[in-house]
Amino acid sequence: MTDSTYWWKLAGKAFGVGVLLFLIAPIIAIIPLSFNTSSILTYPLEGFSLKWYAKFFADPRWWTAIKNSLIVGVATVGIATPLGTLAALGLSMTGFRGKSFIIAGFMSPMVVPTVITAVGIYFLFSRLGLANSLSGLVLAHTALAAPFVVITVSASLSQLDRVLLRASASLGAGGLTTFWRVTMPLIMPGIVSGAIFAFTTSFDEVVVAILLTGPEQRTLPRELLSGTRENLDPTVMAVATLLITLSVILLLVFTALQQRSSRLVDKDQ
Amino acid sequence: MAIAAASPIVRLSGVSKNYGIYKAIDRIDLDIVPGEFITFLGPSGSGKTTTLMMLAGFETPSEGAIEMDGRRIERLPAHKRNIGVVFQNYALFPHMSVRENLAFPLNVRRVPTAEIRSRVDAALAMVHLDGLAERKPVQLSGGQQQRVALARAIIFKPRLIVLDEPLGALDKNLREHLQAELKSLHRDLGTTMVFVTHDQSEALTLSDRVAVFNKGRIEQIDTPEALYERPATPFVASFIGENNMLPGNIETRNGDEVAIRFAGGGLLQARSQASCKPGDEIILSIRPENIRRASAGAGQHVSATIIDIVYLGDQRRILVEADGIGRLVFKTGAAGEKPITQGERIDIELSAGTCRVLPKQ
């Protein structure tokens, strides 16, 4: 190896590490602040304390927010996952007229800025009486989350060997049996990944939540936002830390699922 | 023939399959008799796999009827046909163990659990895979996977088993081994089997009858012996085994004795059952093993120049230019014969009884 390639490689690595730091530094910076004794959000830290966590757990306002977020998140998963899976199944079948329009329609909530979607939903839902209700928020989040399910399930379906479906039919299984016993188990990693994405989409969503929720329906991100604006104290950091932990766990589950699905098809390819 | 006398289990009448203007299958008629091992043989794109897929229910004919036990099935969905299918790339369910794969068709048919267990064990024993029931397909070798696929196709006692180039992905030794197993399995079970391959030696080894496919049509259906010794068309003659194919014209005909004139001026005597008359353009087919170096005075002798000699171990393959006739290939034993060299002039013997007259296509 010549000297110059060595330095180039080193520079490349340094750049990579730099980008990673840039991405995670803000997240990492929050975590120690949540354990700080001081109520002012600055470094250096003054001492270790769990009092902000205690404050968080004691405050019914946060509990309501967590409850709302979980209700909305789980309901969104419950609707968006089957809908997105069915859409992906339909789209994976042989081509039909207008297929690309339908795909564009499904994907539009991902492409259009959330504010635009949120404002549109707000006006529509106000007329329908769905504003300031959790069910309205669930419906809005479903629209935002379903494209992620479509994408992950479509990716799983593209890996699925169609001959297996023929094999299942030749063995006497009708369409529904084949779906439950062959297709679904094989695309399950895609379905679960989609469900995880759907949950995080809803759990992190703040723009629609601002427009569509009253004080009763405030979700966790919505409460966090008002927390930082109204009375900025480290409780917000404690909440953020808890959310980061949850996200990391979900990300690990997602990665594990991806590895499992690639193991099943490995030798076939 | 005893085979043709039995009433067919499957009958294809006038079956066609069109993809747009392209005719993948062009009006095929075929009877499959109970218990036989019939092979669809042909080059890729000849329609053999498409025909098999229509039989299994994965393709629908554009025209014509498919009957099974006298019942029309061409519109019946695959899962209601009771036909076992063995696919080229095994098509085992990767998320199920070997046992679960084999139990699948029985579960679907609501067979009691205890019976499923004993039938799976019996099927595994039949394909010599006892002890591998709890493995996942990825943990098996290609040959083992194909055995599982075979066991899965026979375990539900289908009316018919179709096999789509099942041995194509395996190496030569394993392929020959599995051919023998497949043949003995067919003998033991007595189930009708339809086998698709492009490998003519595989077709000849395994089959009771072979249907030779070419360009969407069946050129000939016959026993391996008949196909080899009495090919009906130039395609069959050239596709099965090695063959010398010489274009010529009928000069005279006397009963089944014909004389054939070649472009180079040479004349050969041959026998023909086919209807042909003087002046017809025909193709004369002669198997390499029916050509010899001339020894005594008897028989039909032709002078020839040796062009090339290829040593094959157990024999030599010799290419000659026969005077006034054309190029011919024949074989001699590698040892124990008078050595010959390139460029040498020799006499070869072509007995009229082994020269076969085929219609020009």
XYZ file of C-alpha atoms in Angstrom:
630
model
C 0.000 0.000 0.000
C 1.345 3.428 -0.894
C 1.449 6.259 1.604
C -1.176 8.346 -0.164
C -3.843 5.584 -0.255
C -3.211 5.071 3.465
C -3.896 8.724 4.195
C -6.944 8.761 1.928
C -8.376 5.764 3.739
C -7.712 7.409 7.071
C -9.345 10.629 5.892
C -12.357 8.651 4.716
C -12.694 6.963 8.078
C -12.333 10.255 9.920
C -15.022 11.775 7.745
C -17.343 8.857 8.452
C -16.820 9.166 12.180
C -17.410 12.918 11.897
C -20.757 12.418 10.179
C -21.820 9.845 12.780
C -20.912 12.232 15.600
C -22.828 15.030 13.926
C -25.868 12.791 13.764
C -25.863 11.432 17.300
C -24.176 14.215 19.295
C -27.441 16.108 19.982
C -29.054 12.895 21.177
C -26.142 11.981 23.398
C -25.930 15.495 24.807
C -29.483 15.268 26.127
C -29.014 12.116 28.164
C -26.590 13.430 30.839
C -28.673 16.602 31.282
C -31.631 14.488 32.358
C -29.572 13.190 35.293
C -28.256 16.607 36.317
C -29.153 18.080 39.690
C -29.327 21.625 38.342
C -32.550 22.812 36.790
C -30.647 24.812 34.189
C -29.879 22.974 30.986
C -26.127 23.609 30.777
C -22.858 21.770 31.007
C -20.803 21.102 33.113
C -23.064 18.907 35.195
C -23.412 19.669 38.854
C -24.304 16.257 40.208
C -26.234 13.050 39.612
C -29.928 12.917 40.363
C -33.050 11.050 39.332
C -35.364 13.811 40.495
C -36.449 14.829 36.996
C -37.530 11.275 36.346
C -39.401 11.336 39.646
C -41.042 14.596 38.636
C -41.997 13.100 35.313
C -43.577 10.020 36.854
C -45.412 12.133 39.439
C -46.982 14.533 36.967
C -50.412 13.375 35.681
C -50.008 15.657 32.655
C -47.170 13.425 31.361
C -49.102 10.294 32.176
C -52.046 11.479 30.105
C -49.651 12.284 27.275
C -48.034 8.828 27.448
C -51.429 7.157 27.570
C -52.652 9.154 24.570
C -49.485 8.469 22.611
C -49.686 4.744 23.295
C -53.373 4.576 22.407
C -52.827 6.487 19.179
C -49.615 4.578 18.347
C -51.085 1.138 18.917
C -54.304 1.993 17.092
C -52.308 3.398 14.176
C -50.280 0.174 13.999
C -53.493 -1.832 14.215
C -55.007 -0.059 11.208
C -51.975 0.870 9.102
C -50.328 -2.569 9.223
C -53.179 -4.637 7.743
C -54.046 -1.867 5.279
C -50.445 -1.430 4.135
C -49.918 -5.201 3.929
C -53.030 -5.678 1.791
C -51.972 -2.782 -0.434
C -48.507 -4.285 -0.886
C -50.031 -7.681 -1.700
C -52.293 -6.141 -4.316
C -49.465 -4.123 -5.827
C -47.189 -7.177 -5.976
C -49.614 -8.953 -8.286
C -49.237 -8.716 -12.037
C -49.369 -5.263 -13.565
C -52.711 -3.569 -14.129
C -53.781 -0.236 -15.535
C -53.110 2.710 -13.267
C -50.804 0.755 -10.975
C -48.219 3.548 -10.866
C -50.932 6.107 -10.000
C -52.051 3.945 -7.112
C -48.483 3.592 -5.886
C -48.011 7.372 -6.112
C -51.236 7.823 -4.153
C -50.081 5.492 -1.386
C -46.706 7.170 -1.150
C -47.903 10.788 -1.245
C -48.079 11.258 2.556
C -44.339 10.560 2.644
C -43.510 13.046 -0.114
C -45.866 15.906 0.690
C -44.614 18.089 3.592
C -46.355 17.022 6.773
C -47.612 20.569 7.403
C -49.543 20.511 4.137
C -51.063 17.120 4.944
C -51.762 18.264 8.492
C -53.535 21.455 7.409
C -55.609 19.539 4.874
C -56.562 16.961 7.448
C -57.351 19.682 9.959
C -59.830 21.437 7.651
C -61.473 18.186 6.617
C -61.668 16.753 10.118
C -63.050 20.005 11.574
C -66.027 19.674 9.260
C -66.436 15.989 10.065
C -66.209 16.663 13.785
C -63.042 14.596 14.066
C -60.797 17.453 15.234
C -59.852 17.377 18.923
C -60.442 13.658 19.095
C -58.090 10.722 19.429
C -59.865 8.827 16.654
C -59.167 11.727 14.287
C -55.505 11.658 15.257
C -55.396 7.881 14.733
C -56.841 8.252 11.232
C -54.371 11.010 10.354
C -51.429 9.009 11.679
C -52.630 5.951 9.772
C -52.416 7.940 6.537
C -48.863 8.987 7.429
C -47.744 5.540 8.593
C -49.313 3.230 5.996
C -46.737 4.050 3.264
C -43.958 2.693 5.497
C -45.828 -0.603 5.822
C -46.376 -0.719 2.061
C -42.638 -0.208 1.488
C -41.369 -2.796 3.985
C -43.947 -5.440 3.032
C -43.330 -4.838 -0.687
C -39.622 -5.377 -0.065
C -40.404 -8.689 1.665
C -42.726 -9.732 -1.132
C -40.098 -9.046 -3.775
C -37.902 -11.565 -1.964
C -40.677 -14.148 -1.894
C -40.204 -17.007 -4.347
C -43.478 -17.237 -6.296
C -42.845 -20.922 -6.986
C -43.609 -21.526 -3.285
C -47.160 -20.287 -3.874
C -47.525 -22.692 -6.792
C -46.095 -25.476 -4.647
C -48.651 -24.702 -1.962
C -51.492 -24.815 -4.501
C -50.222 -28.099 -5.957
C -50.325 -29.573 -2.453
C -54.004 -28.746 -2.170
C -53.986 -25.395 -0.360
C -56.459 -22.762 -1.529
C -55.626 -19.063 -1.722
C -56.462 -18.251 1.881
C -54.586 -21.247 3.344
C -51.595 -20.388 1.187
C -51.685 -16.822 2.479
C -51.852 -17.799 6.158
C -49.398 -20.685 6.048
C -46.897 -19.695 3.365
C -47.047 -16.045 2.323
C -47.619 -14.452 5.711
C -44.939 -16.332 7.675
C -42.422 -15.542 4.939
C -43.207 -11.825 4.744
C -43.631 -11.509 8.530
C -40.299 -9.676 8.968
C -41.579 -7.034 6.534
C -44.920 -6.799 8.303
C -43.293 -6.401 11.739
C -40.783 -3.860 10.413
C -43.668 -1.950 8.880
C -45.534 -2.085 12.171
C -42.480 -0.726 13.998
C -42.138 2.096 11.484
C -45.848 2.820 11.780
C -45.587 2.988 15.562
C -42.584 5.311 15.570
C -44.177 7.492 12.895
C -47.184 8.011 15.142
C -45.204 8.159 18.392
C -42.844 10.889 17.074
C -45.430 12.878 15.138
C -45.927 16.439 16.322
C -47.228 18.566 13.442
C -50.600 16.873 13.027
C -50.806 16.508 16.790
C -50.498 20.296 17.254
C -53.380 20.997 14.888
C -55.631 18.123 15.763
C -55.404 17.811 19.552
C -56.938 19.818 22.323
C -55.612 19.732 25.919
C -57.376 16.409 26.490
C -55.720 14.605 23.584
C -52.158 15.867 23.955
C -49.610 13.266 22.922
C -46.083 12.941 24.242
C -44.315 14.881 21.468
C -46.972 17.589 21.726
C -46.432 17.830 25.496
C -42.662 17.843 24.991
C -42.963 20.753 22.596
C -45.046 22.822 24.992
C -42.705 21.736 27.792
C -39.722 23.235 26.010
C -41.627 26.422 25.201
C -43.408 27.113 28.461
C -41.357 25.867 31.394
C -38.081 24.486 30.167
C -36.780 22.160 32.853
C -34.838 18.883 32.724
C -38.053 16.847 32.988
C -38.256 17.298 29.241
C -34.780 15.798 28.978
C -35.859 12.838 31.106
C -38.823 12.235 28.790
C -36.560 12.557 25.766
C -34.141 10.029 27.229
C -36.960 7.559 27.778
C -38.125 8.041 24.201
C -34.601 7.537 22.848
C -34.317 4.295 24.806
C -37.594 3.074 23.335
C -36.479 3.998 19.803
C -33.167 2.172 20.234
C -34.997 -0.967 21.392
C -37.353 -0.845 18.393
C -34.398 -0.293 16.058
C -32.627 -3.344 17.502
C -35.764 -5.463 16.987
C -35.965 -4.219 13.399
C -32.317 -5.110 12.710
C -32.740 -8.561 14.251
C -35.768 -9.192 12.021
C -33.863 -8.202 8.916
C -31.098 -10.629 9.767
C -33.579 -13.411 10.385
C -35.301 -12.942 7.043
C -32.028 -12.856 5.109
C -30.976 -16.081 6.843
C -34.070 -17.904 5.595
C -33.490 -17.060 1.957
C -29.677 -17.128 2.019
C -29.067 -20.553 0.603
C -31.930 -20.400 -1.876
C -30.472 -17.579 -3.878
C -49.163 -52.283 -27.437
C -50.426 -53.076 -23.936
C -49.883 -49.512 -22.738
C -52.034 -47.876 -25.405
C -54.925 -50.273 -24.745
C -55.680 -48.964 -21.225
C -58.062 -46.014 -20.929
C -56.144 -42.779 -20.378
C -55.800 -41.085 -16.990
C -55.149 -37.766 -18.715
C -56.174 -36.767 -22.211
C -55.093 -33.573 -23.959
C -57.101 -32.837 -27.059
C -56.268 -29.973 -29.383
C -54.573 -28.006 -26.604
C -53.005 -24.692 -27.616
C -51.441 -21.904 -25.627
C -50.909 -18.503 -27.177
C -48.991 -15.586 -25.719
C -50.192 -12.764 -27.954
C -49.382 -13.899 -31.470
C -46.751 -16.343 -30.271
C -47.980 -19.928 -30.211
C -46.194 -21.609 -27.312
C -48.267 -24.752 -27.783
C -49.919 -25.595 -31.067
C -52.801 -28.100 -30.966
C -51.332 -30.919 -28.914
C -53.071 -34.292 -28.553
C -51.789 -36.656 -25.924
C -53.060 -39.599 -23.900
C -51.334 -40.512 -20.657
C -52.110 -44.038 -19.488
C -52.375 -45.088 -15.821
C -49.125 -46.156 -14.224
C -46.805 -45.113 -17.001
C -43.693 -42.974 -16.732
C -43.945 -40.544 -19.603
C -41.323 -37.930 -20.376
C -41.746 -34.636 -22.216
C -38.429 -34.197 -24.011
C -37.416 -31.198 -26.036
C -35.111 -28.201 -26.275
C -35.884 -25.095 -24.220
C -38.806 -23.163 -25.665
C -40.287 -26.289 -27.237
C -43.397 -26.100 -25.047
C -42.760 -29.067 -22.785
C -42.801 -27.069 -19.541
C -45.805 -24.986 -20.651
C -47.701 -28.228 -21.301
C -46.740 -29.494 -17.855
C -47.854 -26.214 -16.237
C -51.227 -26.473 -17.971
C -51.526 -30.011 -16.658
C -50.665 -28.889 -13.109
C -53.079 -25.945 -13.322
C -50.655 -23.001 -13.340
C -51.460 -22.062 -16.934
C -54.788 -22.161 -18.755
C -54.946 -23.438 -22.331
C -56.048 -20.916 -24.952
C -57.887 -23.687 -26.776
C -58.593 -27.365 -26.345
C -59.522 -29.670 -23.509
C -57.629 -31.418 -20.738
C -59.440 -34.351 -19.190
C -58.474 -36.303 -16.105
C -60.341 -39.546 -15.515
C -62.848 -38.373 -18.080
C -63.524 -35.052 -16.327
C -62.646 -31.691 -17.886
C -60.015 -29.991 -15.696
C -58.509 -27.226 -17.827
C -60.354 -24.549 -15.800
C -60.032 -26.315 -12.439
C -57.758 -24.432 -10.007
C -54.438 -26.124 -9.248
C -55.301 -26.860 -5.620
C -58.307 -28.960 -6.625
C -56.520 -31.163 -9.164
C -54.800 -33.630 -6.838
C -51.621 -33.590 -8.918
C -48.261 -33.727 -7.137
C -45.682 -31.326 -8.552
C -41.901 -31.513 -8.150
C -40.267 -28.233 -9.117
C -36.828 -27.676 -10.564
C -35.601 -25.575 -7.646
C -37.311 -27.823 -5.044
C -39.747 -25.128 -3.804
C -39.612 -26.326 -0.200
C -41.156 -23.971 2.333
C -38.085 -22.401 3.969
C -39.869 -21.538 7.233
C -40.981 -25.126 7.855
C -38.986 -28.158 8.916
C -38.821 -31.210 6.669
C -41.592 -32.793 8.744
C -43.808 -29.703 8.445
C -43.195 -29.560 4.703
C -44.317 -33.157 4.305
C -47.262 -32.713 6.679
C -48.511 -29.652 4.768
C -50.595 -31.455 2.104
C -51.973 -33.795 4.791
C -52.887 -30.904 7.112
C -54.692 -29.223 4.252
C -56.647 -32.463 3.729
C -57.460 -32.648 7.457
C -55.747 -35.996 7.991
C -55.669 -36.943 11.721
C -52.441 -35.952 13.511
C -51.372 -39.484 14.422
C -51.779 -40.637 10.840
C -49.823 -37.628 9.568
C -46.939 -38.584 11.813
C -46.752 -42.168 10.577
C -47.199 -41.199 6.932
C -44.432 -38.576 7.155
C -42.096 -41.135 8.693
C -42.960 -43.664 5.996
C -42.424 -41.121 3.215
C -39.059 -40.085 4.681
C -37.985 -43.711 4.844
C -39.020 -44.139 1.233
C -36.636 -41.401 0.086
C -33.898 -42.463 2.566
C -34.064 -39.355 4.708
C -34.961 -40.887 8.079
C -33.593 -38.795 10.915
C -33.660 -35.496 9.035
C -37.294 -34.701 9.835
C -36.549 -31.785 12.137
C -34.073 -30.050 9.809
C -34.909 -26.877 7.938
C -34.519 -26.977 4.145
C -31.464 -24.653 4.222
C -29.667 -27.261 6.316
C -29.987 -29.884 3.573
C -27.909 -30.510 0.459
C -29.422 -30.092 -3.005
C -29.968 -33.825 -3.410
C -31.614 -34.089 -0.006
C -33.868 -31.127 -0.757
C -34.966 -32.732 -4.000
C -35.761 -35.955 -2.116
C -37.908 -33.996 0.342
C -39.674 -32.324 -2.577
C -40.322 -35.735 -4.091
C -41.607 -37.135 -0.798
C -43.891 -34.114 -0.389
C -45.318 -34.676 -3.875
C -46.113 -38.356 -3.237
C -47.219 -38.278 0.397
C -50.810 -37.217 -0.328
C -51.235 -40.020 -2.872
C -51.946 -37.772 -5.848
C -53.586 -39.163 -8.967
C -50.597 -38.026 -11.000
C -47.115 -36.720 -10.283
C -45.511 -34.190 -12.598
C -41.818 -33.378 -12.374
C -40.392 -30.232 -13.987
C -36.702 -30.886 -14.713
C -36.291 -32.002 -11.093
C -32.701 -33.154 -11.497
C -31.477 -30.254 -13.622
C -29.718 -28.405 -10.802
C -27.783 -31.416 -9.515
C -24.326 -32.613 -10.519
C -23.936 -35.592 -12.816
C -23.240 -38.352 -10.275
C -26.040 -37.314 -7.973
C -28.370 -36.984 -10.946
C -27.737 -40.555 -12.071
C -28.185 -41.773 -8.514
C -31.518 -39.984 -8.162
C -32.640 -41.230 -11.589
C -32.266 -44.785 -10.334
C -34.146 -43.926 -7.132
C -36.912 -42.229 -9.050
C -37.300 -45.257 -11.292
C -37.539 -47.667 -8.376
C -39.938 -45.308 -6.595
C -42.133 -45.326 -9.676
C -42.018 -49.112 -9.748
C -42.964 -49.378 -6.068
C -45.745 -46.785 -6.085
C -47.209 -47.460 -9.494
C -48.277 -43.807 -9.680
C -48.416 -42.211 -13.108
C -45.495 -39.836 -13.550
C -44.984 -37.083 -16.107
C -41.394 -35.951 -16.306
C -39.981 -32.960 -18.153
C -36.375 -32.812 -19.275
C -34.151 -31.520 -22.059
C -31.651 -34.311 -21.392
C -32.279 -37.085 -23.910
C -30.265 -39.723 -22.057
C -32.292 -39.024 -18.907
C -35.485 -39.423 -20.941
C -34.360 -42.719 -22.473
C -33.197 -44.112 -19.116
C -36.324 -43.355 -17.123
C -39.317 -43.504 -19.394
C -41.883 -46.006 -20.556
C -42.746 -43.520 -23.269
C -41.219 -40.263 -24.448
C -43.058 -37.390 -26.120
C -40.603 -35.347 -28.173
C -41.542 -31.660 -28.245
C -40.402 -29.200 -30.878
C -41.694 -25.671 -31.546
C -44.900 -26.171 -29.562
C -45.832 -29.497 -31.116
C -45.263 -33.135 -30.287
C -43.142 -34.670 -33.053
C -43.373 -38.253 -31.860
C -44.606 -40.237 -28.858
C -43.046 -43.639 -28.488
C -41.018 -45.997 -26.358
C -37.328 -45.076 -26.004
C -36.342 -47.991 -28.270
C -38.754 -46.988 -30.999
C -37.680 -43.344 -30.823
C -34.065 -44.278 -31.132
C -34.405 -46.939 -33.792
C -37.375 -45.632 -35.744
C -37.442 -41.829 -35.460
C -40.391 -40.404 -37.383
C -38.947 -37.004 -38.206
C -35.491 -35.526 -38.851
C -35.845 -33.523 -35.612
C -36.361 -36.649 -33.518
C -33.566 -38.425 -35.364
C -31.098 -35.627 -34.641
C -32.292 -34.770 -31.121
C -32.101 -38.293 -29.736
C -28.673 -39.798 -29.934
C -26.098 -38.982 -32.554
C -27.198 -39.330 -36.153
C -25.904 -38.738 -39.661
C -28.485 -36.728 -41.583
C -28.049 -36.690 -45.345
C -30.416 -34.766 -47.640
C -31.160 -36.497 -50.957
C -33.831 -37.450 -53.501
C -35.675 -40.721 -54.063
C -34.511 -42.081 -57.401
C -36.395 -45.361 -57.597
C -38.732 -47.284 -55.374
C -39.437 -50.984 -55.379
C -41.681 -52.083 -52.515
C -39.891 -50.837 -49.393
C -36.546 -50.784 -51.198
C -35.582 -47.308 -52.289
C -32.565 -45.846 -54.014
C -31.486 -42.373 -52.972
C -29.455 -39.983 -55.116
C -27.351 -37.349 -53.379
C -26.302 -33.911 -54.567
C -22.720 -35.146 -54.889
C -23.854 -37.823 -57.332
C -23.639 -40.833 -54.995
C -26.394 -43.456 -54.777
C -27.450 -45.427 -51.682
C -29.949 -48.222 -51.115
C -32.235 -47.915 -48.098
C -35.521 -49.258 -46.753
C -38.530 -47.044 -46.198
C -41.903 -47.741 -44.636
C -42.869 -44.119 -45.141
C -44.850 -43.180 -48.202
C -42.438 -41.631 -50.642
C -42.179 -41.678 -54.385
C -39.396 -41.087 -56.855
C -38.423 -37.426 -57.016
C -39.284 -36.737 -53.329
C -36.779 -34.773 -51.306
C -35.952 -36.751 -48.194
C -33.424 -37.002 -45.399
C -31.540 -40.220 -44.879
C -30.600 -40.912 -41.274
C -27.891 -43.366 -40.334
C -26.751 -44.010 -36.760
C -22.957 -43.902 -36.311
C -23.041 -47.373 -34.759
C -24.571 -48.764 -37.966
C -21.569 -47.722 -40.037
C -18.521 -50.010 -40.135
C -15.293 -50.277 -41.979
C -16.005 -52.679 -44.803
C -14.449 -56.103 -44.383
C -15.827 -58.772 -46.709
C -17.482 -58.321 -50.099
C -21.097 -58.443 -48.887
C -23.252 -55.365 -48.177
C -23.356 -51.817 -49.457
C -19.855 -50.364 -49.681
C -18.830 -46.748 -50.112
C -15.346 -45.290 -50.496
C -14.455 -42.478 -48.152
C -11.620 -40.216 -47.078
C -10.836 -39.820 -43.391
C -11.099 -36.187 -42.299
C -10.709 -36.379 -38.542
C -10.232 -38.908 -35.764
C -11.185 -38.163 -32.143
C -9.992 -40.429 -29.356
C -12.750 -40.956 -26.749
C -11.121 -43.530 -24.479
C -13.282 -46.559 -25.123
C -13.710 -45.756 -28.798
C -12.673 -43.511 -31.650
C -15.030 -41.164 -33.405
C -14.204 -40.941 -37.063
C -15.371 -38.256 -39.491
C -15.195 -39.188 -43.171
C -16.163 -37.649 -46.496
C -18.014 -40.413 -48.352
C -17.559 -40.085 -52.101
C -20.585 -38.457 -53.733
C -22.635 -38.672 -50.500
C -21.323 -36.317 -47.853
C -19.805 -36.247 -44.407
C -20.480 -39.141 -42.057
C -19.526 -39.892 -38.484
C -18.963 -43.375 -37.182
C -17.218 -45.041 -34.296
C -14.678 -47.820 -33.935
C -13.262 -49.597 -30.952
C -10.162 -47.836 -29.676
C -8.038 -50.961 -29.593
C -7.740 -54.163 -31.573
C -8.503 -52.685 -34.957
C -6.312 -51.816 -37.883
C -4.976 -48.311 -37.089
C -6.130 -45.600 -39.462
C -4.790 -42.134 -40.060
C -6.110 -38.827 -41.286
C -6.292 -38.541 -45.057
C -6.353 -42.308 -45.574
C -8.831 -43.830 -48.049
C -11.085 -46.545 -46.625
C -14.207 -48.476 -47.546
C -17.212 -48.212 -45.227
C -20.280 -50.419 -45.046
C -23.811 -48.964 -44.785
C -26.379 -51.750 -44.687
C -29.624 -50.807 -46.400
C -31.693 -52.059 -43.439
C -30.212 -49.492 -41.028
C -30.547 -46.480 -43.330
C -33.778 -44.703 -42.508
C -35.703 -42.472 -44.882
C -37.340 -39.438 -43.241
C -39.573 -36.810 -44.829
C -37.878 -33.474 -45.313
C -39.426 -30.756 -43.140
